[in-house]
Amino acid sequence: MTAELVRGQNRPLPHTRLEIRVSAGHPVLAAATLGDEEGRIAGPEALAHPGSAALPGIEVPRQAATAHRLAVDLEAVRDTVHRVSVLLALPVGAGGPTRFGASAAPVVTVTGSDGTPVADYTISGLDRESALVALELYRRQGAWKVRAVGQGYEGGLAALLADQGLDRPAELAGSVLEAVAQGLARSVAAPPPRVPDADRIPEGERAHQAAQTSAQSPAQPPAQPPVQPAAGGPIDYTHPSRRPAPDPAPGSPQSPATQPASAPSGFPTPVAGDAAGWSMDERLYNQVWGMFEDLARATAAYRSACRFAENRLDQELDRVLSDPRSRIGGAGDTARAAARAKHDELTARAQEALDRDLAQLVAESEVVEPALPAAYARWDSPVWQAYRVPMEPPMAVRLGDLHLPERTDLRIPFLARLPLARGLWVDSGRGQSAAAGLLDEAELRRLALDSAVAHVARLLAVHPAGSFRVRVIDAAGAGAASFAPLVEAGVLAGPPAAGAAGVSAVLTQLTERVDLLQMAARAGASEDLPPGLDTAEELLVVHDFPHGFDDRAVNQLRYLADEGPAVGTQLLMVADRADAAAYGPVLDPLWRSLMRLTPVPDDHLADPWVGHAWTYEPSAFPAGSAVLRQVLGQLADARGQWGPGSH
């Protein structure tokens, strides 16, 4: 039975390998300090935080989120460690609340490594505090216990670290918060929670889905309903279609003899659209995110198991070396061989489980990818050959593909919800990418602009005619060749703005428009907007920043990046951050506010669950393909029917 702790209460821990789960109503950062018997912290090296997430025996998440899982192995902490304090703090500049009292109380749950709950603690009574010590694990007479603390600090993380006895706490807190800000800037936003099918899909819609699925794939069974976890047991995060199915009868549609070669035995055949949602568009979106989440969690489990095997091997070898008896005869060699054999067994079992999960995900990808609509599909998909301008925008748009090194050929579509919650930045600099390092500067800049044009074309293609406008700033005119298809098709709101005067004119017009729309939204007086003001969504493409920008233009650009998305004005930057180095830290908030994309594969994106470094690969037009001009031609025809106002 789970113990419900109150502030100050303690409880013995039945396990030394634990998981600490944090749930909050808004993103929080999680950290931990390791103290000695008197509670003293040795220094910054005893603080696990998003910028330095792992210490012996504990690993914390690498970014802020509404849900966290901290891995703790109390047997692996150093002998001098007698207290592990779990800290929570609100990130700065994340757009969320600035005090814990502004939202639901955080909940901290201690579980065993198998998910069995040990203790819950709801941290109530918070008000102006922005950092707190949630609980502590402490060693008393050789046994470990957990104590509910709930000590908050109005002075934030710096005040908390000062109270923990760390030197230069303000500087240390600043470095932690900066690491979190960088993590937020590169993380992929999690989708809204998926709702079980039974709660979302009416009976008539389920019947329609079954009929549609049957018509598309006659040999495939209908979607399986979600499997509920056993009462009191750990939550099963696996997608319903990837849970082992009961043994089928011989000759049935699910028997191994009738399954596709790509589908692993014991799992149901994947079905496109096998997820919750009112429409096929929403079901496919949720299914893709389910695949993304399952790949993240399967890989996390594999990496965690490998780390555990390595730590276990190190500990057993240390014990052998510290025992004088092992130096006589062959006892030491036997013990070392046994330790390595156990290590190999654990890693082999982890690899086997990963291979099974990856095989199922590959099978599902092979079914889902061909079924994706234009907004979610690759540019080489046949769906573009039958493209027609839509009557309504989709839920999301594909920005590229994501993959992990454990299976590089398993590509998960990178879908971003519409309207975009943040602008985009196609980085034309080298960064840390090995692929970018093989290209010269001119080629990398050309690829970056071509990638941006592909994003613009897709965003135009997935919106109804007249509902999405695109403006371009190309101050030096260096992108004329890449922008030519958009200009020739007449799908831009006007010719690309050139020179300092063109930059100033476009930015002034857009900032005034954002001001008017924001004032109308706050006052609830959209009917009082000036006649003729177009309220369609807008995308501003800025190429070769900061060429042609003065200080006023830079401030206007920052304003559009911060305030524009709330009223449908988005930013797409094509720039090398090094070119704007002269502005120093003034532009750091601008870069962090944008989703960084690259023109070549680069492992700079993180998932919102476990913080893996995912390799992003942009969607490119197939060599020699006419799909861009075909799509732009369709858009131009549709806009011509709507008239000039559709631009």
PDB file of N, CA and C in Angstrom, residues 210-287:
ATOM      1  N   ALA A 210     -13.601   1.390 -38.943  1.00  0.00           N
ATOM      2  CA  ALA A 210     -13.411  -0.024 -39.243  1.00  0.00           C
ATOM      3  C   ALA A 210     -13.681  -0.315 -40.715  1.00  0.00           C
ATOM      4  N   ALA A 211     -14.728   0.319 -41.253  1.00  0.00           N
ATOM      5  CA  ALA A 211     -15.044   0.099 -42.662  1.00  0.00           C
ATOM      6  C   ALA A 211     -13.947   0.656 -43.552  1.00  0.00           C
ATOM      7  N   GLN A 212     -13.451   1.826 -43.206  1.00  0.00           N
ATOM      8  CA  GLN A 212     -12.399   2.460 -44.004  1.00  0.00           C
ATOM      9  C   GLN A 212     -11.124   1.622 -43.948  1.00  0.00           C
ATOM     10  N   THR A 213     -10.780   1.145 -42.743  1.00  0.00           N
ATOM     11  CA  THR A 213      -9.586   0.324 -42.601  1.00  0.00           C
ATOM     12  C   THR A 213      -9.725  -0.966 -43.378  1.00  0.00           C
ATOM     13  N   SER A 214     -10.902  -1.556 -43.316  1.00  0.00           N
ATOM     14  CA  SER A 214     -11.138  -2.796 -44.031  1.00  0.00           C
ATOM     15  C   SER A 214     -11.009  -2.602 -45.527  1.00  0.00           C
ATOM     16  N   ALA A 215     -11.497  -1.451 -46.010  1.00  0.00           N
ATOM     17  CA  ALA A 215     -11.415  -1.183 -47.442  1.00  0.00           C
ATOM     18  C   ALA A 215      -9.976  -0.962 -47.879  1.00  0.00           C
ATOM     19  N   GLN A 216      -9.167  -0.358 -47.002  1.00  0.00           N
ATOM     20  CA  GLN A 216      -7.779  -0.094 -47.368  1.00  0.00           C
ATOM     21  C   GLN A 216      -6.922  -1.346 -47.260  1.00  0.00           C
ATOM     22  N   SER A 217      -7.142  -2.146 -46.219  1.00  0.00           N
ATOM     23  CA  SER A 217      -6.310  -3.323 -45.972  1.00  0.00           C
ATOM     24  C   SER A 217      -7.206  -4.488 -45.583  1.00  0.00           C
ATOM     25  N   PRO A 218      -7.759  -5.233 -46.552  1.00  0.00           N
ATOM     26  CA  PRO A 218      -8.737  -6.272 -46.244  1.00  0.00           C
ATOM     27  C   PRO A 218      -8.192  -7.345 -45.316  1.00  0.00           C
ATOM     28  N   ALA A 219      -6.869  -7.583 -45.363  1.00  0.00           N
ATOM     29  CA  ALA A 219      -6.337  -8.667 -44.547  1.00  0.00           C
ATOM     30  C   ALA A 219      -6.019  -8.247 -43.128  1.00  0.00           C
ATOM     31  N   GLN A 220      -6.162  -6.943 -42.847  1.00  0.00           N
ATOM     32  CA  GLN A 220      -5.769  -6.457 -41.523  1.00  0.00           C
ATOM     33  C   GLN A 220      -6.957  -6.428 -40.580  1.00  0.00           C
ATOM     34  N   PRO A 221      -6.757  -6.755 -39.315  1.00  0.00           N
ATOM     35  CA  PRO A 221      -7.836  -6.730 -38.340  1.00  0.00           C
ATOM     36  C   PRO A 221      -8.120  -5.318 -37.888  1.00  0.00           C
ATOM     37  N   PRO A 222      -9.284  -5.073 -37.293  1.00  0.00           N
ATOM     38  CA  PRO A 222      -9.559  -3.745 -36.761  1.00  0.00           C
ATOM     39  C   PRO A 222      -8.652  -3.433 -35.597  1.00  0.00           C
ATOM     40  N   ALA A 223      -8.598  -2.130 -35.257  1.00  0.00           N
ATOM     41  CA  ALA A 223      -7.737  -1.683 -34.158  1.00  0.00           C
ATOM     42  C   ALA A 223      -8.136  -2.334 -32.850  1.00  0.00           C
ATOM     43  N   GLN A 224      -7.141  -2.680 -32.048  1.00  0.00           N
ATOM     44  CA  GLN A 224      -7.397  -3.266 -30.735  1.00  0.00           C
ATOM     45  C   GLN A 224      -7.715  -2.171 -29.731  1.00  0.00           C
ATOM     46  N   PRO A 225      -8.626  -2.395 -28.806  1.00  0.00           N
ATOM     47  CA  PRO A 225      -8.897  -1.384 -27.783  1.00  0.00           C
ATOM     48  C   PRO A 225      -7.738  -1.279 -26.817  1.00  0.00           C
ATOM     49  N   PRO A 226      -7.619  -0.130 -26.151  1.00  0.00           N
ATOM     50  CA  PRO A 226      -6.520   0.019 -25.185  1.00  0.00           C
ATOM     51  C   PRO A 226      -6.617  -1.013 -24.079  1.00  0.00           C
ATOM     52  N   VAL A 227      -5.466  -1.508 -23.655  1.00  0.00           N
ATOM     53  CA  VAL A 227      -5.393  -2.466 -22.565  1.00  0.00           C
ATOM     54  C   VAL A 227      -5.133  -1.700 -21.280  1.00  0.00           C
ATOM     55  N   GLN A 228      -5.969  -1.867 -20.275  1.00  0.00           N
ATOM     56  CA  GLN A 228      -5.816  -1.147 -19.019  1.00  0.00           C
ATOM     57  C   GLN A 228      -4.837  -1.874 -18.118  1.00  0.00           C
ATOM     58  N   PRO A 229      -3.989  -1.152 -17.371  1.00  0.00           N
ATOM     59  CA  PRO A 229      -3.069  -1.806 -16.443  1.00  0.00           C
ATOM     60  C   PRO A 229      -3.832  -2.441 -15.296  1.00  0.00           C
ATOM     61  N   ALA A 230      -3.228  -3.465 -14.726  1.00  0.00           N
ATOM     62  CA  ALA A 230      -3.846  -4.113 -13.578  1.00  0.00           C
ATOM     63  C   ALA A 230      -3.941  -3.144 -12.420  1.00  0.00           C
ATOM     64  N   ALA A 231      -4.981  -3.292 -11.626  1.00  0.00           N
ATOM     65  CA  ALA A 231      -5.190  -2.384 -10.500  1.00  0.00           C
ATOM     66  C   ALA A 231      -4.002  -2.446  -9.565  1.00  0.00           C
ATOM     67  N   GLY A 232      -3.460  -1.261  -9.271  1.00  0.00           N
ATOM     68  CA  GLY A 232      -2.339  -1.192  -8.353  1.00  0.00           C
ATOM     69  C   GLY A 232      -0.994  -1.491  -8.973  1.00  0.00           C
ATOM     70  N   GLY A 233      -0.982  -1.907 -10.283  1.00  0.00           N
ATOM     71  CA  GLY A 233       0.272  -2.234 -10.932  1.00  0.00           C
ATOM     72  C   GLY A 233       0.872  -1.041 -11.635  1.00  0.00           C
ATOM     73  N   PRO A 234       2.059  -1.199 -12.182  1.00  0.00           N
ATOM     74  CA  PRO A 234       2.703  -0.082 -12.885  1.00  0.00           C
ATOM     75  C   PRO A 234       1.964   0.261 -14.162  1.00  0.00           C
ATOM     76  N   ILE A 235       2.065   1.507 -14.576  1.00  0.00           N
ATOM     77  CA  ILE A 235       1.416   1.945 -15.803  1.00  0.00           C
ATOM     78  C   ILE A 235       2.150   1.365 -16.996  1.00  0.00           C
ATOM     79  N   ASP A 236       1.416   0.856 -17.977  1.00  0.00           N
ATOM     80  CA  ASP A 236       1.999   0.351 -19.213  1.00  0.00           C
ATOM     81  C   ASP A 236       1.910   1.441 -20.262  1.00  0.00           C
ATOM     82  N   TYR A 237       3.059   2.005 -20.644  1.00  0.00           N
ATOM     83  CA  TYR A 237       3.069   3.107 -21.589  1.00  0.00           C
ATOM     84  C   TYR A 237       3.078   2.630 -23.039  1.00  0.00           C
ATOM     85  N   THR A 238       3.104   1.330 -23.259  1.00  0.00           N
ATOM     86  CA  THR A 238       3.209   0.830 -24.619  1.00  0.00           C
ATOM     87  C   THR A 238       1.926   1.082 -25.401  1.00  0.00           C
ATOM     88  N   HIS A 239       2.083   1.460 -26.672  1.00  0.00           N
ATOM     89  CA  HIS A 239       0.936   1.667 -27.551  1.00  0.00           C
ATOM     90  C   HIS A 239       0.157   0.361 -27.658  1.00  0.00           C
ATOM     91  N   PRO A 240      -1.191   0.405 -27.684  1.00  0.00           N
ATOM     92  CA  PRO A 240      -1.970  -0.836 -27.717  1.00  0.00           C
ATOM     93  C   PRO A 240      -1.544  -1.781 -28.828  1.00  0.00           C
ATOM     94  N   SER A 241      -1.184  -1.266 -30.006  1.00  0.00           N
ATOM     95  CA  SER A 241      -0.825  -2.139 -31.115  1.00  0.00           C
ATOM     96  C   SER A 241       0.532  -2.792 -30.931  1.00  0.00           C
ATOM     97  N   ARG A 242       1.295  -2.389 -29.905  1.00  0.00           N
ATOM     98  CA  ARG A 242       2.610  -2.971 -29.711  1.00  0.00           C
ATOM     99  C   ARG A 242       2.667  -3.844 -28.464  1.00  0.00           C
ATOM    100  N   ARG A 243       1.524  -4.117 -27.864  1.00  0.00           N
ATOM    101  CA  ARG A 243       1.491  -5.059 -26.751  1.00  0.00           C
ATOM    102  C   ARG A 243       1.339  -6.472 -27.288  1.00  0.00           C
ATOM    103  N   PRO A 244       2.000  -7.428 -26.676  1.00  0.00           N
ATOM    104  CA  PRO A 244       1.872  -8.796 -27.170  1.00  0.00           C
ATOM    105  C   PRO A 244       0.418  -9.237 -27.185  1.00  0.00           C
ATOM    106  N   ALA A 245       0.042  -9.895 -28.256  1.00  0.00           N
ATOM    107  CA  ALA A 245      -1.329 -10.379 -28.389  1.00  0.00           C
ATOM    108  C   ALA A 245      -1.396 -11.820 -27.903  1.00  0.00           C
ATOM    109  N   PRO A 246      -2.609 -12.300 -27.529  1.00  0.00           N
ATOM    110  CA  PRO A 246      -2.748 -13.706 -27.164  1.00  0.00           C
ATOM    111  C   PRO A 246      -2.359 -14.592 -28.344  1.00  0.00           C
ATOM    112  N   ASP A 247      -1.923 -15.795 -28.037  1.00  0.00           N
ATOM    113  CA  ASP A 247      -1.559 -16.724 -29.100  1.00  0.00           C
ATOM    114  C   ASP A 247      -2.754 -16.966 -30.012  1.00  0.00           C
ATOM    115  N   PRO A 248      -2.619 -16.730 -31.335  1.00  0.00           N
ATOM    116  CA  PRO A 248      -3.745 -16.906 -32.242  1.00  0.00           C
ATOM    117  C   PRO A 248      -3.939 -18.369 -32.613  1.00  0.00           C
ATOM    118  N   ALA A 249      -5.136 -18.640 -33.056  1.00  0.00           N
ATOM    119  CA  ALA A 249      -5.429 -19.984 -33.540  1.00  0.00           C
ATOM    120  C   ALA A 249      -4.729 -20.206 -34.873  1.00  0.00           C
ATOM    121  N   PRO A 250      -4.291 -21.432 -35.167  1.00  0.00           N
ATOM    122  CA  PRO A 250      -3.612 -21.693 -36.445  1.00  0.00           C
ATOM    123  C   PRO A 250      -4.512 -21.321 -37.628  1.00  0.00           C
ATOM    124  N   GLY A 251      -3.919 -20.641 -38.615  1.00  0.00           N
ATOM    125  CA  GLY A 251      -4.673 -20.268 -39.800  1.00  0.00           C
ATOM    126  C   GLY A 251      -5.463 -19.001 -39.665  1.00  0.00           C
ATOM    127  N   SER A 252      -5.512 -18.422 -38.421  1.00  0.00           N
ATOM    128  CA  SER A 252      -6.251 -17.174 -38.248  1.00  0.00           C
ATOM    129  C   SER A 252      -5.463 -16.030 -38.856  1.00  0.00           C
ATOM    130  N   PRO A 253      -6.107 -14.857 -39.052  1.00  0.00           N
ATOM    131  CA  PRO A 253      -5.391 -13.726 -39.661  1.00  0.00           C
ATOM    132  C   PRO A 253      -4.161 -13.297 -38.872  1.00  0.00           C
ATOM    133  N   GLN A 254      -4.127 -13.617 -37.558  1.00  0.00           N
ATOM    134  CA  GLN A 254      -2.999 -13.183 -36.743  1.00  0.00           C
ATOM    135  C   GLN A 254      -1.968 -14.286 -36.526  1.00  0.00           C
ATOM    136  N   SER A 255      -2.154 -15.455 -37.123  1.00  0.00           N
ATOM    137  CA  SER A 255      -1.176 -16.508 -36.916  1.00  0.00           C
ATOM    138  C   SER A 255       0.118 -16.167 -37.626  1.00  0.00           C
ATOM    139  N   PRO A 256       1.265 -16.690 -37.153  1.00  0.00           N
ATOM    140  CA  PRO A 256       2.540 -16.346 -37.775  1.00  0.00           C
ATOM    141  C   PRO A 256       2.591 -16.659 -39.257  1.00  0.00           C
ATOM    142  N   ALA A 257       1.882 -17.671 -39.694  1.00  0.00           N
ATOM    143  CA  ALA A 257       1.925 -18.045 -41.106  1.00  0.00           C
ATOM    144  C   ALA A 257       1.294 -16.997 -41.999  1.00  0.00           C
ATOM    145  N   THR A 258       0.368 -16.182 -41.434  1.00  0.00           N
ATOM    146  CA  THR A 258      -0.330 -15.199 -42.267  1.00  0.00           C
ATOM    147  C   THR A 258       0.122 -13.783 -41.996  1.00  0.00           C
ATOM    148  N   GLN A 259       1.060 -13.557 -41.027  1.00  0.00           N
ATOM    149  CA  GLN A 259       1.532 -12.209 -40.732  1.00  0.00           C
ATOM    150  C   GLN A 259       2.523 -11.755 -41.786  1.00  0.00           C
ATOM    151  N   PRO A 260       2.618 -10.443 -42.037  1.00  0.00           N
ATOM    152  CA  PRO A 260       3.664  -9.935 -42.921  1.00  0.00           C
ATOM    153  C   PRO A 260       5.031 -10.267 -42.358  1.00  0.00           C
ATOM    154  N   ALA A 261       6.009 -10.368 -43.256  1.00  0.00           N
ATOM    155  CA  ALA A 261       7.358 -10.733 -42.820  1.00  0.00           C
ATOM    156  C   ALA A 261       7.926  -9.720 -41.845  1.00  0.00           C
ATOM    157  N   SER A 262       7.494  -8.451 -41.967  1.00  0.00           N
ATOM    158  CA  SER A 262       8.072  -7.407 -41.122  1.00  0.00           C
ATOM    159  C   SER A 262       7.456  -7.361 -39.738  1.00  0.00           C
ATOM    160  N   ALA A 263       6.325  -8.015 -39.533  1.00  0.00           N
ATOM    161  CA  ALA A 263       5.655  -7.960 -38.240  1.00  0.00           C
ATOM    162  C   ALA A 263       6.184  -9.066 -37.343  1.00  0.00           C
ATOM    163  N   PRO A 264       6.742  -8.746 -36.170  1.00  0.00           N
ATOM    164  CA  PRO A 264       7.264  -9.778 -35.287  1.00  0.00           C
ATOM    165  C   PRO A 264       6.144 -10.668 -34.762  1.00  0.00           C
ATOM    166  N   SER A 265       6.478 -11.936 -34.569  1.00  0.00           N
ATOM    167  CA  SER A 265       5.486 -12.891 -34.087  1.00  0.00           C
ATOM    168  C   SER A 265       5.017 -12.509 -32.694  1.00  0.00           C
ATOM    169  N   GLY A 266       3.720 -12.702 -32.427  1.00  0.00           N
ATOM    170  CA  GLY A 266       3.157 -12.402 -31.118  1.00  0.00           C
ATOM    171  C   GLY A 266       2.583 -11.022 -30.996  1.00  0.00           C
ATOM    172  N   PHE A 267       2.701 -10.204 -32.028  1.00  0.00           N
ATOM    173  CA  PHE A 267       2.144  -8.858 -32.018  1.00  0.00           C
ATOM    174  C   PHE A 267       1.115  -8.739 -33.126  1.00  0.00           C
ATOM    175  N   PRO A 268       0.061  -7.956 -32.896  1.00  0.00           N
ATOM    176  CA  PRO A 268      -0.933  -7.772 -33.954  1.00  0.00           C
ATOM    177  C   PRO A 268      -0.355  -7.008 -35.132  1.00  0.00           C
ATOM    178  N   THR A 269      -0.896  -7.253 -36.306  1.00  0.00           N
ATOM    179  CA  THR A 269      -0.451  -6.539 -37.498  1.00  0.00           C
ATOM    180  C   THR A 269      -0.765  -5.061 -37.349  1.00  0.00           C
ATOM    181  N   PRO A 270       0.193  -4.177 -37.598  1.00  0.00           N
ATOM    182  CA  PRO A 270      -0.069  -2.739 -37.455  1.00  0.00           C
ATOM    183  C   PRO A 270      -1.134  -2.259 -38.426  1.00  0.00           C
ATOM    184  N   VAL A 271      -1.867  -1.252 -38.001  1.00  0.00           N
ATOM    185  CA  VAL A 271      -2.938  -0.659 -38.811  1.00  0.00           C
ATOM    186  C   VAL A 271      -2.750   0.852 -38.790  1.00  0.00           C
ATOM    187  N   ALA A 272      -2.780   1.475 -39.957  1.00  0.00           N
ATOM    188  CA  ALA A 272      -2.667   2.930 -40.024  1.00  0.00           C
ATOM    189  C   ALA A 272      -3.900   3.575 -39.406  1.00  0.00           C
ATOM    190  N   GLY A 273      -3.703   4.574 -38.582  1.00  0.00           N
ATOM    191  CA  GLY A 273      -4.808   5.263 -37.923  1.00  0.00           C
ATOM    192  C   GLY A 273      -5.290   4.578 -36.672  1.00  0.00           C
ATOM    193  N   ASP A 274      -4.465   3.663 -36.116  1.00  0.00           N
ATOM    194  CA  ASP A 274      -4.862   2.909 -34.923  1.00  0.00           C
ATOM    195  C   ASP A 274      -4.526   3.713 -33.668  1.00  0.00           C
ATOM    196  N   ALA A 275      -5.244   4.823 -33.471  1.00  0.00           N
ATOM    197  CA  ALA A 275      -5.040   5.673 -32.294  1.00  0.00           C
ATOM    198  C   ALA A 275      -6.315   6.477 -32.078  1.00  0.00           C
ATOM    199  N   ALA A 276      -6.356   7.203 -30.970  1.00  0.00           N
ATOM    200  CA  ALA A 276      -7.549   7.979 -30.642  1.00  0.00           C
ATOM    201  C   ALA A 276      -7.674   9.181 -31.566  1.00  0.00           C
ATOM    202  N   GLY A 277      -8.899   9.655 -31.757  1.00  0.00           N
ATOM    203  CA  GLY A 277      -9.113  10.868 -32.548  1.00  0.00           C
ATOM    204  C   GLY A 277     -10.458  10.858 -33.238  1.00  0.00           C
ATOM    205  N   TRP A 278     -10.963  12.066 -33.539  1.00  0.00           N
ATOM    206  CA  TRP A 278     -12.247  12.202 -34.220  1.00  0.00           C
ATOM    207  C   TRP A 278     -12.134  11.933 -35.711  1.00  0.00           C
ATOM    208  N   SER A 279     -10.981  12.232 -36.285  1.00  0.00           N
ATOM    209  CA  SER A 279     -10.796  12.102 -37.728  1.00  0.00           C
ATOM    210  C   SER A 279      -9.554  11.273 -37.997  1.00  0.00           C
ATOM    211  N   MET A 280      -9.413  10.819 -39.247  1.00  0.00           N
ATOM    212  CA  MET A 280      -8.217  10.072 -39.605  1.00  0.00           C
ATOM    213  C   MET A 280      -6.976  10.945 -39.462  1.00  0.00           C
ATOM    214  N   ASP A 281      -7.107  12.231 -39.757  1.00  0.00           N
ATOM    215  CA  ASP A 281      -5.997  13.173 -39.584  1.00  0.00           C
ATOM    216  C   ASP A 281      -5.504  13.159 -38.140  1.00  0.00           C
ATOM    217  N   GLU A 282      -6.420  13.265 -37.190  1.00  0.00           N
ATOM    218  CA  GLU A 282      -6.040  13.285 -35.778  1.00  0.00           C
ATOM    219  C   GLU A 282      -5.520  11.929 -35.328  1.00  0.00           C
ATOM    220  N   ARG A 283      -6.113  10.842 -35.833  1.00  0.00           N
ATOM    221  CA  ARG A 283      -5.660   9.514 -35.428  1.00  0.00           C
ATOM    222  C   ARG A 283      -4.237   9.239 -35.920  1.00  0.00           C
ATOM    223  N   LEU A 284      -3.942   9.640 -37.153  1.00  0.00           N
ATOM    224  CA  LEU A 284      -2.590   9.445 -37.668  1.00  0.00           C
ATOM    225  C   LEU A 284      -1.582  10.306 -36.905  1.00  0.00           C
ATOM    226  N   TYR A 285      -1.991  11.530 -36.592  1.00  0.00           N
ATOM    227  CA  TYR A 285      -1.109  12.404 -35.803  1.00  0.00           C
ATOM    228  C   TYR A 285      -0.792  11.761 -34.455  1.00  0.00           C
ATOM    229  N   ASN A 286      -1.807  11.282 -33.754  1.00  0.00           N
ATOM    230  CA  ASN A 286      -1.590  10.646 -32.453  1.00  0.00           C
ATOM    231  C   ASN A 286      -0.791   9.359 -32.584  1.00  0.00           C
ATOM    232  N   GLN A 287      -1.003   8.629 -33.684  1.00  0.00           N
ATOM    233  CA  GLN A 287      -0.246   7.390 -33.867  1.00  0.00           C
ATOM    234  C   GLN A 287       1.238   7.678 -34.081  1.00  0.00           C
TER     235      GLN A 287
END
